Structures are given as structure tokens and as C-alpha cells.
mmCIF file of C-alpha atoms in Angstrom:
data_model
loop_
_atom_site.group_PDB
_atom_site.id
_atom_site.type_symbol
_atom_site.label_atom_id
_atom_site.label_comp_id
_atom_site.label_asym_id
_atom_site.label_seq_id
_atom_site.Cartn_x
_atom_site.Cartn_y
_atom_site.Cartn_z
ATOM 1 C CA MET K 1 0.090 -0.463 37.124
ATOM 2 C CA SER K 2 -2.836 -2.020 38.967
ATOM 3 C CA PRO K 3 -3.832 -5.603 38.134
ATOM 4 C CA LYS K 4 -6.878 -5.905 35.916
ATOM 5 C CA PRO K 5 -9.689 -7.800 37.635
ATOM 6 C CA LEU K 6 -10.899 -9.232 34.309
ATOM 7 C CA ASN K 7 -7.739 -11.204 33.759
ATOM 8 C CA THR K 8 -7.628 -12.866 37.151
ATOM 9 C CA ASP K 9 -9.863 -15.782 36.179
ATOM 10 C CA ARG K 10 -8.477 -16.009 32.637
ATOM 11 C CA PRO K 11 -4.993 -17.505 32.374
ATOM 12 C CA LEU K 12 -4.704 -16.955 28.591
ATOM 13 C CA PRO K 13 -4.245 -13.317 27.517
ATOM 14 C CA LEU K 14 -6.808 -13.435 24.720
ATOM 15 C CA ARG K 15 -6.413 -9.945 23.329
ATOM 16 C CA PRO K 16 -2.720 -10.143 22.426
ATOM 17 C CA LEU K 17 -3.406 -13.534 20.867
ATOM 18 C CA VAL K 18 -6.184 -12.191 18.667
ATOM 19 C CA LEU K 19 -4.098 -9.159 17.731
ATOM 20 C CA GLY K 20 -1.221 -11.447 16.853
ATOM 21 C CA ALA K 21 -3.457 -13.583 14.672
ATOM 22 C CA VAL K 22 -4.782 -10.509 12.891
ATOM 23 C CA ALA K 23 -1.252 -9.239 12.275
ATOM 24 C CA LEU K 24 -0.227 -12.646 10.966
ATOM 25 C CA ALA K 25 -3.216 -12.843 8.647
ATOM 26 C CA PHE K 26 -2.494 -9.356 7.367
ATOM 27 C CA SER K 27 1.132 -10.122 6.542
ATOM 28 C CA ALA K 28 0.033 -13.370 4.916
ATOM 29 C CA ILE K 29 -2.274 -11.404 2.633
ATOM 30 C CA VAL K 30 0.429 -8.861 1.798
ATOM 31 C CA LEU K 31 2.997 -11.594 1.219
ATOM 32 C CA GLY K 32 0.562 -13.612 -0.816
ATOM 33 C CA ARG K 33 -0.168 -10.615 -2.961
ATOM 34 C CA ALA K 34 3.502 -9.941 -3.511
ATOM 35 C CA GLN K 35 4.052 -13.556 -4.541
ATOM 36 C CA ALA K 36 0.923 -13.889 -6.631
ATOM 37 C CA GLY K 37 1.849 -10.670 -8.394
ATOM 38 C CA GLY K 38 5.345 -11.917 -9.015
ATOM 39 C CA SER K 39 5.074 -11.003 -12.665
ATOM 40 C CA HIS K 40 3.543 -7.649 -11.726
ATOM 41 C CA TRP K 41 6.164 -6.455 -9.313
ATOM 42 C CA PHE K 42 9.019 -4.412 -10.669
ATOM 43 C CA PRO K 43 11.472 -3.193 -8.033
ATOM 44 C CA PRO K 44 11.322 0.612 -8.084
ATOM 45 C CA VAL K 45 14.426 2.695 -8.706
ATOM 46 C CA ALA K 46 16.488 2.699 -5.519
ATOM 47 C CA ASP K 47 19.322 4.993 -6.584
ATOM 48 C CA PRO K 48 18.623 8.581 -5.444
ATOM 49 C CA LEU K 49 20.325 10.151 -8.474
ATOM 50 C CA VAL K 50 18.331 8.015 -10.912
ATOM 51 C CA LYS K 51 15.142 8.678 -8.958
ATOM 52 C CA GLU K 52 15.710 12.431 -9.113
ATOM 53 C CA GLU K 53 16.794 12.693 -12.737
ATOM 54 C CA CYS K 54 14.399 10.116 -14.209
ATOM 55 C CA GLY K 55 11.520 10.851 -11.887
ATOM 56 C CA SER K 56 10.947 14.600 -12.222
ATOM 57 C CA CYS K 57 8.730 14.547 -15.299
ATOM 58 C CA HIS K 58 7.397 11.001 -15.169
ATOM 59 C CA LEU K 59 7.455 8.015 -12.848
ATOM 60 C CA ALA K 60 11.018 6.741 -12.621
ATOM 61 C CA PHE K 61 10.276 3.560 -14.555
ATOM 62 C CA ALA K 62 11.661 0.338 -13.134
ATOM 63 C CA PRO K 63 14.862 -0.701 -14.913
ATOM 64 C CA SER K 64 13.581 -4.288 -15.180
ATOM 65 C CA MET K 65 10.850 -3.126 -17.573
ATOM 66 C CA LEU K 66 13.236 -2.808 -20.498
ATOM 67 C CA PRO K 67 16.221 -4.792 -21.757
ATOM 68 C CA ALA K 68 19.739 -3.396 -21.353
ATOM 69 C CA ALA K 69 20.020 -2.487 -25.037
ATOM 70 C CA SER K 70 16.923 -0.293 -24.736
ATOM 71 C CA TRP K 71 18.350 1.665 -21.826
ATOM 72 C CA GLN K 72 21.629 2.076 -23.664
ATOM 73 C CA ARG K 73 19.839 3.366 -26.739
ATOM 74 C CA MET K 74 17.672 5.735 -24.677
ATOM 75 C CA MET K 75 20.533 7.113 -22.616
ATOM 76 C CA SER K 76 22.605 7.751 -25.735
ATOM 77 C CA ASN K 77 20.002 10.185 -27.059
ATOM 78 C CA LEU K 78 18.555 12.201 -24.184
ATOM 79 C CA LYS K 79 18.651 15.282 -26.396
ATOM 80 C CA ASN K 80 15.589 13.843 -28.078
ATOM 81 C CA HIS K 81 13.802 11.988 -25.314
ATOM 82 C CA PHE K 82 10.376 11.212 -26.804
ATOM 83 C CA GLY K 83 10.337 14.736 -28.207
ATOM 84 C CA ASP K 84 11.755 16.443 -25.127
ATOM 85 C CA ASP K 85 15.282 17.599 -24.451
ATOM 86 C CA ALA K 86 16.223 15.705 -21.314
ATOM 87 C CA SER K 87 19.978 15.999 -21.728
ATOM 88 C CA LEU K 88 22.168 15.773 -18.639
ATOM 89 C CA ASP K 89 25.839 16.318 -18.099
ATOM 90 C CA PRO K 90 27.932 13.366 -19.352
ATOM 91 C CA ALA K 91 29.029 12.153 -15.903
ATOM 92 C CA VAL K 92 25.431 11.978 -14.613
ATOM 93 C CA THR K 93 24.274 10.342 -17.839
ATOM 94 C CA ALA K 94 26.947 7.657 -17.481
ATOM 95 C CA LYS K 95 26.018 6.919 -13.858
ATOM 96 C CA ILE K 96 22.306 6.605 -14.630
ATOM 97 C CA SER K 97 23.003 4.469 -17.672
ATOM 98 C CA GLU K 98 25.162 2.130 -15.611
ATOM 99 C CA TYR K 99 22.376 1.650 -13.043
ATOM 100 C CA LEU K 100 19.656 1.060 -15.626
ATOM 101 C CA VAL K 101 21.746 -1.403 -17.608
ATOM 102 C CA ALA K 102 22.862 -3.322 -14.499
ATOM 103 C CA ASN K 103 19.233 -3.747 -13.377
ATOM 104 C CA ALA K 104 17.690 -4.180 -16.812
ATOM 105 C CA GLY K 105 15.064 -6.845 -17.441
ATOM 106 C CA ASP K 106 17.591 -9.106 -19.149
ATOM 107 C CA ARG K 107 20.368 -8.444 -16.624
ATOM 108 C CA GLY K 108 20.127 -8.000 -12.837
ATOM 109 C CA GLY K 109 16.359 -7.483 -13.019
ATOM 110 C CA GLN K 110 15.687 -10.640 -15.018
ATOM 111 C CA ARG K 111 13.630 -12.231 -12.236
ATOM 112 C CA TYR K 112 11.123 -9.401 -12.535
ATOM 113 C CA GLY K 113 11.291 -8.353 -16.163
ATOM 114 C CA ASP K 114 11.307 -11.855 -17.585
ATOM 115 C CA LYS K 115 7.615 -12.088 -18.494
ATOM 116 C CA LEU K 116 7.271 -8.485 -19.646
ATOM 117 C CA LEU K 117 10.197 -8.930 -22.012
ATOM 118 C CA ARG K 118 8.820 -12.136 -23.531
ATOM 119 C CA GLY K 119 8.586 -11.838 -27.308
ATOM 120 C CA VAL K 120 10.601 -8.636 -27.397
ATOM 121 C CA THR K 121 12.768 -8.414 -30.486
ATOM 122 C CA GLY K 122 15.503 -6.108 -31.701
ATOM 123 C CA THR K 123 17.613 -6.257 -28.578
ATOM 124 C CA THR K 124 20.683 -7.449 -30.437
ATOM 125 C CA SER K 125 21.467 -3.986 -31.752
ATOM 126 C CA LEU K 126 21.195 -0.512 -30.246
ATOM 127 C CA ALA K 127 19.465 0.839 -33.334
ATOM 128 C CA SER K 128 16.508 -1.540 -33.086
ATOM 129 C CA ALA K 129 16.044 -1.965 -29.325
ATOM 130 C CA PRO K 130 12.535 -0.947 -28.221
ATOM 131 C CA LEU K 131 12.291 2.400 -26.428
ATOM 132 C CA ARG K 132 8.710 2.398 -25.222
ATOM 133 C CA ILE K 133 7.644 0.060 -22.426
ATOM 134 C CA THR K 134 4.108 0.603 -23.699
ATOM 135 C CA GLU K 135 4.958 -1.023 -27.036
ATOM 136 C CA LEU K 136 6.250 -4.291 -25.600
ATOM 137 C CA PRO K 137 4.012 -7.165 -26.762
ATOM 138 C CA LYS K 138 3.218 -8.278 -23.213
ATOM 139 C CA TRP K 139 2.381 -4.719 -22.144
ATOM 140 C CA VAL K 140 0.028 -4.305 -25.103
ATOM 141 C CA ARG K 141 -1.690 -7.608 -24.297
ATOM 142 C CA GLU K 142 -2.113 -6.745 -20.617
ATOM 143 C CA HIS K 143 -3.739 -3.416 -21.485
ATOM 144 C CA ARG K 144 -5.878 -4.500 -24.429
ATOM 145 C CA LYS K 145 -9.082 -4.169 -22.446
ATOM 146 C CA VAL K 146 -8.496 -0.548 -21.480
ATOM 147 C CA PRO K 147 -10.904 1.494 -23.610
ATOM 148 C CA ASN K 148 -9.721 4.496 -25.577
ATOM 149 C CA TRP K 149 -11.730 6.980 -23.578
ATOM 150 C CA GLU K 150 -9.874 5.918 -20.458
ATOM 151 C CA TRP K 151 -6.518 6.701 -22.057
ATOM 152 C CA LYS K 152 -7.870 10.088 -23.031
ATOM 153 C CA HIS K 153 -9.257 10.816 -19.567
ATOM 154 C CA GLN K 154 -7.771 14.019 -18.247
ATOM 155 C CA GLU K 155 -6.329 12.198 -15.253
ATOM 156 C CA VAL K 156 -4.522 9.765 -17.560
ATOM 157 C CA ARG K 157 -3.682 11.482 -20.865
ATOM 158 C CA THR K 158 -0.644 9.320 -21.656
ATOM 159 C CA ARG K 159 0.217 5.644 -21.434
ATOM 160 C CA ALA K 160 3.347 6.682 -19.547
ATOM 161 C CA ASN K 161 1.185 7.788 -16.621
ATOM 162 C CA CYS K 162 1.176 4.406 -14.838
ATOM 163 C CA THR K 163 0.175 5.819 -11.458
ATOM 164 C CA ALA K 164 -3.114 7.148 -12.814
ATOM 165 C CA CYS K 165 -4.499 3.597 -12.650
ATOM 166 C CA HIS K 166 -1.845 1.615 -10.790
ATOM 167 C CA ALA K 167 -2.048 3.388 -7.446
ATOM 168 C CA ASP K 168 0.975 1.539 -6.083
ATOM 169 C CA ALA K 169 3.167 1.834 -9.190
ATOM 170 C CA ALA K 170 5.705 4.039 -7.449
ATOM 171 C CA ARG K 171 6.327 1.139 -5.056
ATOM 172 C CA GLY K 172 6.603 -1.299 -7.904
ATOM 173 C CA TYR K 173 3.161 -2.898 -7.825
ATOM 174 C CA TYR K 174 1.120 -3.149 -11.015
ATOM 175 C CA ASP K 175 -1.483 -5.705 -9.953
ATOM 176 C CA ASP K 176 -4.563 -3.493 -9.980
ATOM 177 C CA MET U 1 29.869 29.298 35.165
ATOM 178 C CA LYS U 2 28.965 27.385 32.072
ATOM 179 C CA PRO U 3 26.861 30.005 30.288
ATOM 180 C CA ILE U 4 29.604 32.590 30.759
ATOM 181 C CA THR U 5 32.285 30.393 29.220
ATOM 182 C CA ALA U 6 29.945 29.413 26.411
ATOM 183 C CA LEU U 7 29.083 33.002 25.516
ATOM 184 C CA PRO U 8 32.192 33.975 23.534
ATOM 185 C CA VAL U 9 32.014 30.703 21.635
ATOM 186 C CA LEU U 10 28.379 31.331 20.795
ATOM 187 C CA THR U 11 29.083 34.888 19.684
ATOM 188 C CA LEU U 12 31.883 33.681 17.470
ATOM 189 C CA ALA U 13 29.716 30.982 15.958
ATOM 190 C CA LEU U 14 26.963 33.508 15.303
ATOM 191 C CA ALA U 15 29.361 35.991 13.759
ATOM 192 C CA MET U 16 30.649 33.286 11.453
ATOM 193 C CA ALA U 17 27.210 32.024 10.535
ATOM 194 C CA LEU U 18 25.579 35.370 9.823
ATOM 195 C CA PRO U 19 27.413 36.466 6.659
ATOM 196 C CA VAL U 20 26.899 32.990 5.208
ATOM 197 C CA ALA U 21 23.168 33.168 5.888
ATOM 198 C CA ALA U 22 22.966 36.640 4.363
ATOM 199 C CA ALA U 23 24.456 35.582 1.023
ATOM 200 C CA GLY U 24 23.034 32.135 0.391
ATOM 201 C CA PRO U 25 22.996 30.306 -2.933
ATOM 202 C CA ARG U 26 19.860 32.199 -4.050
ATOM 203 C CA ASP U 27 21.524 35.594 -3.651
ATOM 204 C CA ASP U 28 24.681 34.315 -5.281
ATOM 205 C CA GLN U 29 22.737 33.092 -8.272
ATOM 206 C CA LEU U 30 20.787 36.335 -8.562
ATOM 207 C CA ALA U 31 24.075 38.263 -8.351
ATOM 208 C CA ALA U 32 25.523 36.128 -11.137
ATOM 209 C CA TYR U 33 22.464 36.756 -13.329
ATOM 210 C CA ALA U 34 22.714 40.493 -12.541
ATOM 211 C CA ALA U 35 26.357 40.576 -13.582
ATOM 212 C CA ALA U 36 25.520 38.777 -16.831
ATOM 213 C CA ALA U 37 22.547 41.063 -17.467
ATOM 214 C CA ARG U 38 24.722 44.121 -16.927
ATOM 215 C CA ALA U 39 27.345 42.755 -19.277
ATOM 216 C CA ALA U 40 24.686 42.290 -21.952
ATOM 217 C CA ASN U 41 23.152 45.706 -21.362
ATOM 218 C CA PRO U 42 24.991 48.437 -19.413
ATOM 219 C CA ALA U 43 21.650 50.143 -18.762
ATOM 220 C CA PHE U 44 20.477 47.166 -16.654
ATOM 221 C CA ALA U 45 18.758 48.604 -13.577
ATOM 222 C CA GLY U 46 17.931 45.543 -11.497
ATOM 223 C CA PHE U 47 15.461 42.700 -11.714
ATOM 224 C CA SER U 48 11.704 43.113 -11.654
ATOM 225 C CA ALA U 49 9.337 40.621 -10.043
ATOM 226 C CA ALA U 50 6.536 42.160 -12.109
ATOM 227 C CA ARG U 51 8.370 41.355 -15.350
ATOM 228 C CA GLY U 52 9.009 37.892 -13.927
ATOM 229 C CA LYS U 53 5.302 37.409 -13.370
ATOM 230 C CA THR U 54 4.548 38.416 -16.949
ATOM 231 C CA LEU U 55 7.193 35.989 -18.200
ATOM 232 C CA HIS U 56 5.693 33.207 -16.097
ATOM 233 C CA THR U 57 2.122 33.716 -17.240
ATOM 234 C CA GLN U 58 2.310 34.941 -20.836
ATOM 235 C CA ASN U 59 1.914 32.729 -23.894
ATOM 236 C CA PHE U 60 4.811 32.217 -26.284
ATOM 237 C CA ALA U 61 4.626 30.980 -29.852
ATOM 238 C CA GLY U 62 8.210 29.769 -30.262
ATOM 239 C CA GLY U 63 8.073 26.650 -28.115
ATOM 240 C CA LYS U 64 6.027 23.502 -28.171
ATOM 241 C CA PRO U 65 2.347 23.882 -28.914
ATOM 242 C CA GLU U 66 1.361 21.851 -25.833
ATOM 243 C CA SER U 67 3.325 24.124 -23.520
ATOM 244 C CA PRO U 68 2.850 27.734 -24.649
ATOM 245 C CA ALA U 69 3.437 29.122 -21.118
ATOM 246 C CA CYS U 70 5.238 28.229 -17.901
ATOM 247 C CA THR U 71 1.800 27.906 -16.369
ATOM 248 C CA SER U 72 0.901 25.115 -18.839
ATOM 249 C CA CYS U 73 2.627 22.702 -16.468
ATOM 250 C CA HIS U 74 3.214 24.752 -13.321
ATOM 251 C CA GLY U 75 -0.409 25.872 -13.028
ATOM 252 C CA ASN U 76 -1.782 29.386 -12.726
ATOM 253 C CA ASP U 77 -1.088 29.748 -9.018
ATOM 254 C CA PRO U 78 2.644 29.869 -8.194
ATOM 255 C CA ARG U 79 1.780 28.719 -4.661
ATOM 256 C CA GLY U 80 -0.088 25.685 -5.945
ATOM 257 C CA ALA U 81 1.328 22.458 -7.350
ATOM 258 C CA GLY U 82 1.606 21.864 -11.071
ATOM 259 C CA ARG U 83 1.526 18.756 -13.236
ATOM 260 C CA THR U 84 3.735 17.439 -16.007
ATOM 261 C CA PRO U 85 2.231 16.031 -19.216
ATOM 262 C CA ALA U 86 3.113 12.552 -17.885
ATOM 263 C CA GLY U 87 1.049 13.155 -14.779
ATOM 264 C CA LYS U 88 3.792 13.827 -12.245
ATOM 265 C CA VAL U 89 3.025 16.457 -9.621
ATOM 266 C CA VAL U 90 5.354 19.460 -9.672
ATOM 267 C CA GLU U 91 5.860 21.030 -6.283
ATOM 268 C CA ALA U 92 4.811 24.707 -6.143
ATOM 269 C CA MET U 93 7.359 27.175 -7.507
ATOM 270 C CA ALA U 94 6.708 29.899 -4.913
ATOM 271 C CA LEU U 95 9.402 29.987 -2.261
ATOM 272 C CA SER U 96 6.827 30.496 0.486
ATOM 273 C CA THR U 97 5.198 27.134 -0.299
ATOM 274 C CA SER U 98 8.375 25.289 -1.291
ATOM 275 C CA PRO U 99 11.043 26.693 1.032
ATOM 276 C CA ALA U 100 13.648 24.147 -0.057
ATOM 277 C CA ARG U 101 13.690 25.446 -3.629
ATOM 278 C CA TYR U 102 16.431 27.414 -5.396
ATOM 279 C CA THR U 103 19.336 26.337 -3.204
ATOM 280 C CA ASP U 104 21.128 24.348 -5.906
ATOM 281 C CA PRO U 105 22.215 26.719 -8.723
ATOM 282 C CA ALA U 106 23.003 23.845 -11.088
ATOM 283 C CA LYS U 107 19.472 22.476 -10.669
ATOM 284 C CA VAL U 108 17.954 25.904 -11.303
ATOM 285 C CA GLU U 109 20.061 26.298 -14.442
ATOM 286 C CA LYS U 110 19.158 22.808 -15.633
ATOM 287 C CA TRP U 111 15.450 23.543 -15.480
ATOM 288 C CA PHE U 112 15.748 27.024 -16.979
ATOM 289 C CA LYS U 113 17.552 25.473 -19.922
ATOM 290 C CA ARG U 114 15.020 22.702 -20.450
ATOM 291 C CA ASN U 115 11.866 24.634 -19.772
ATOM 292 C CA CYS U 116 12.776 27.834 -21.614
ATOM 293 C CA ASN U 117 13.508 25.688 -24.652
ATOM 294 C CA GLU U 118 10.162 23.937 -24.295
ATOM 295 C CA VAL U 119 8.100 27.082 -23.726
ATOM 296 C CA LEU U 120 9.958 29.879 -25.542
ATOM 297 C CA GLY U 121 11.809 27.764 -28.069
ATOM 298 C CA ARG U 122 15.102 29.313 -26.938
ATOM 299 C CA GLU U 123 17.202 29.705 -23.820
ATOM 300 C CA CYS U 124 16.185 32.456 -21.434
ATOM 301 C CA THR U 125 18.393 35.516 -21.027
ATOM 302 C CA PRO U 126 20.053 36.304 -17.670
ATOM 303 C CA LEU U 127 17.588 39.192 -17.344
ATOM 304 C CA GLU U 128 14.610 36.863 -17.792
ATOM 305 C CA LYS U 129 16.025 34.320 -15.364
ATOM 306 C CA GLY U 130 16.681 37.001 -12.728
ATOM 307 C CA ASP U 131 13.218 38.494 -13.174
ATOM 308 C CA TRP U 132 11.527 35.118 -12.922
ATOM 309 C CA LEU U 133 13.561 34.079 -9.884
ATOM 310 C CA SER U 134 12.830 37.413 -8.177
ATOM 311 C CA PHE U 135 9.128 36.851 -8.766
ATOM 312 C CA MET U 136 9.170 33.339 -7.274
ATOM 313 C CA LEU U 137 11.366 34.278 -4.308
ATOM 314 C CA GLY U 138 8.799 36.925 -3.391
ATOM 315 C CA GLN U 139 5.823 34.619 -3.752
#
């Protein structure tokens, strides 16, 4: 490498400094967003089996979005999964159930699901635990301004289609 | 020196690999469907990709009203992606576009069971499964 004549009279390497500052500012923004959106970040499913089996037809919803009792109720009746037969073999069902329950919004995922699960009732028994994330009081409140025509838009069609509006939902972000 | 000593080893490895490559999981599954189809009907004379295409594209009345055909979710072009009612993209079914498909027989069976029930309102027969698979493997 030949020495650059421009740098000979400049002891401070300005360019790396500026680049460093830009990188720092960028990570500050990203970090700030992650912290500000603390109530809007739900760690995505990390288990490959759960991702595959729960994420073929719809987004593999974050376990922290529902309480443990809800996941238990849902996993005990996959034969009728919101009108679809989503049954799996018993061993796979048990493994998925274990993961969802362990990371549920009132268990391991409490830090993230806490606000979303506020005001949720019926979690004391399997029969009454809520099944739809989209019927949780906090969810309904957060989406009250979304007009009907938007739900019916052909790119949306169902309230379960989070990624239609939340571009980063698969990575756990629901800020936008 | 080295290439000469390596040659017999290579030949052996090739000889061992070839039969495995010739009868992969796809062929095994087709063979199993063929055996079942023959058991159900001794006049079974092989699978037909053309019948598979018809199965894939035709409308059925026995299943769910929102999914009368395979193409309701998979789309009209087997080489193009489809979309589930919940908005998830379904990778193309054609083997030429999705070369990783149809290597896990249990996965294939799982989706036949679910989707035939949704679209036809019943499980598919081994003949239908073999026809459909033949169609997609050739696409």
C-alpha cells in the first residue's frame, strides 16, 4: 500500500471517526426503538420444530402473546384449530405444547406478554382460557383505529395476518 | 501416485452412492403408493401426471367452501408461490422450482391428509396421491 498524500498533514483519521459515529448513532436508534417498543416486542419462536409446525399456515405467533392455559387449551384440540384440522402426532404435539407453555405470557415470557395479557380473564381453567390473541382486551384497544375496510383488504383478509401491516412481525416487532 | 491410489476408493464410493441416488425418498414413496393402489385395484396401470393435474386444478364440492380446489391456496401456476388464508406464502409445489420438496415422506403424508380433507372433504386415495405427486415431480 502506498501512503495517501491527503493524510500526511492530518494526524486524525477523520473518515473512520465519522463512520464510527454513524454506526454508533444507528445502533442507538435501533436500541432505542427496541427499548421504547418494550411492550411491542414479543420474542419470536426460536424452536425449529415449533416454527415449522406452527408457522406453515400462519405466522408462528410468539408464545408470550397468550397465557399458558390458552396454549394448553389450544394444543389439546388441534383437530379443530379455528375450523381447520391441524392435528399432529402426539409426541410432536407434546413437544410444541411444552415450549409454548414454558414461554407463555404468564410464564417465561412474562416480561414481554405482561401488558398484552392485562385484563385477560378465564385463565384459571382450560375451558375458559382465551384462544384468540385478537380478542385480548389490550389487542382490541391497540387496533381500535384500524378501519373495517383495511381488515377486508385483500392483502390482509384476517386479523391473524400480522405481517400484512407489521412488516417486522416475524422478528417480533409490532411497533408500526 | 495419489490419484492412482484414490481411484479405487472413488469408484467404490460412487458405486455405493449410485443405487441410493437412484431410489431416493420420492421414488420410495411413489412405489409405496403404487403398491397400495394395486392392492385396491388389481387393474392399476401406473400413475398419470395428467390425472394429477386435473386433481390439482378441479373444483370439489365436498370440502370447505373457501378452498374448493388445491389451487385455491397453491395458486394456478404450480411453479409459482401460493398463499394461505392467513397470508403466509406457500413455496411453489413444482419440483423444478422447489427442489427440496418431497424428500420427507411423513411431511408429504401430513399435508395430503390435511389438505385433501380441506379440499375434497375426505382423504385422498393412494392413486390420487401418486398421480398428484407424479404431476408435481414433472413440473
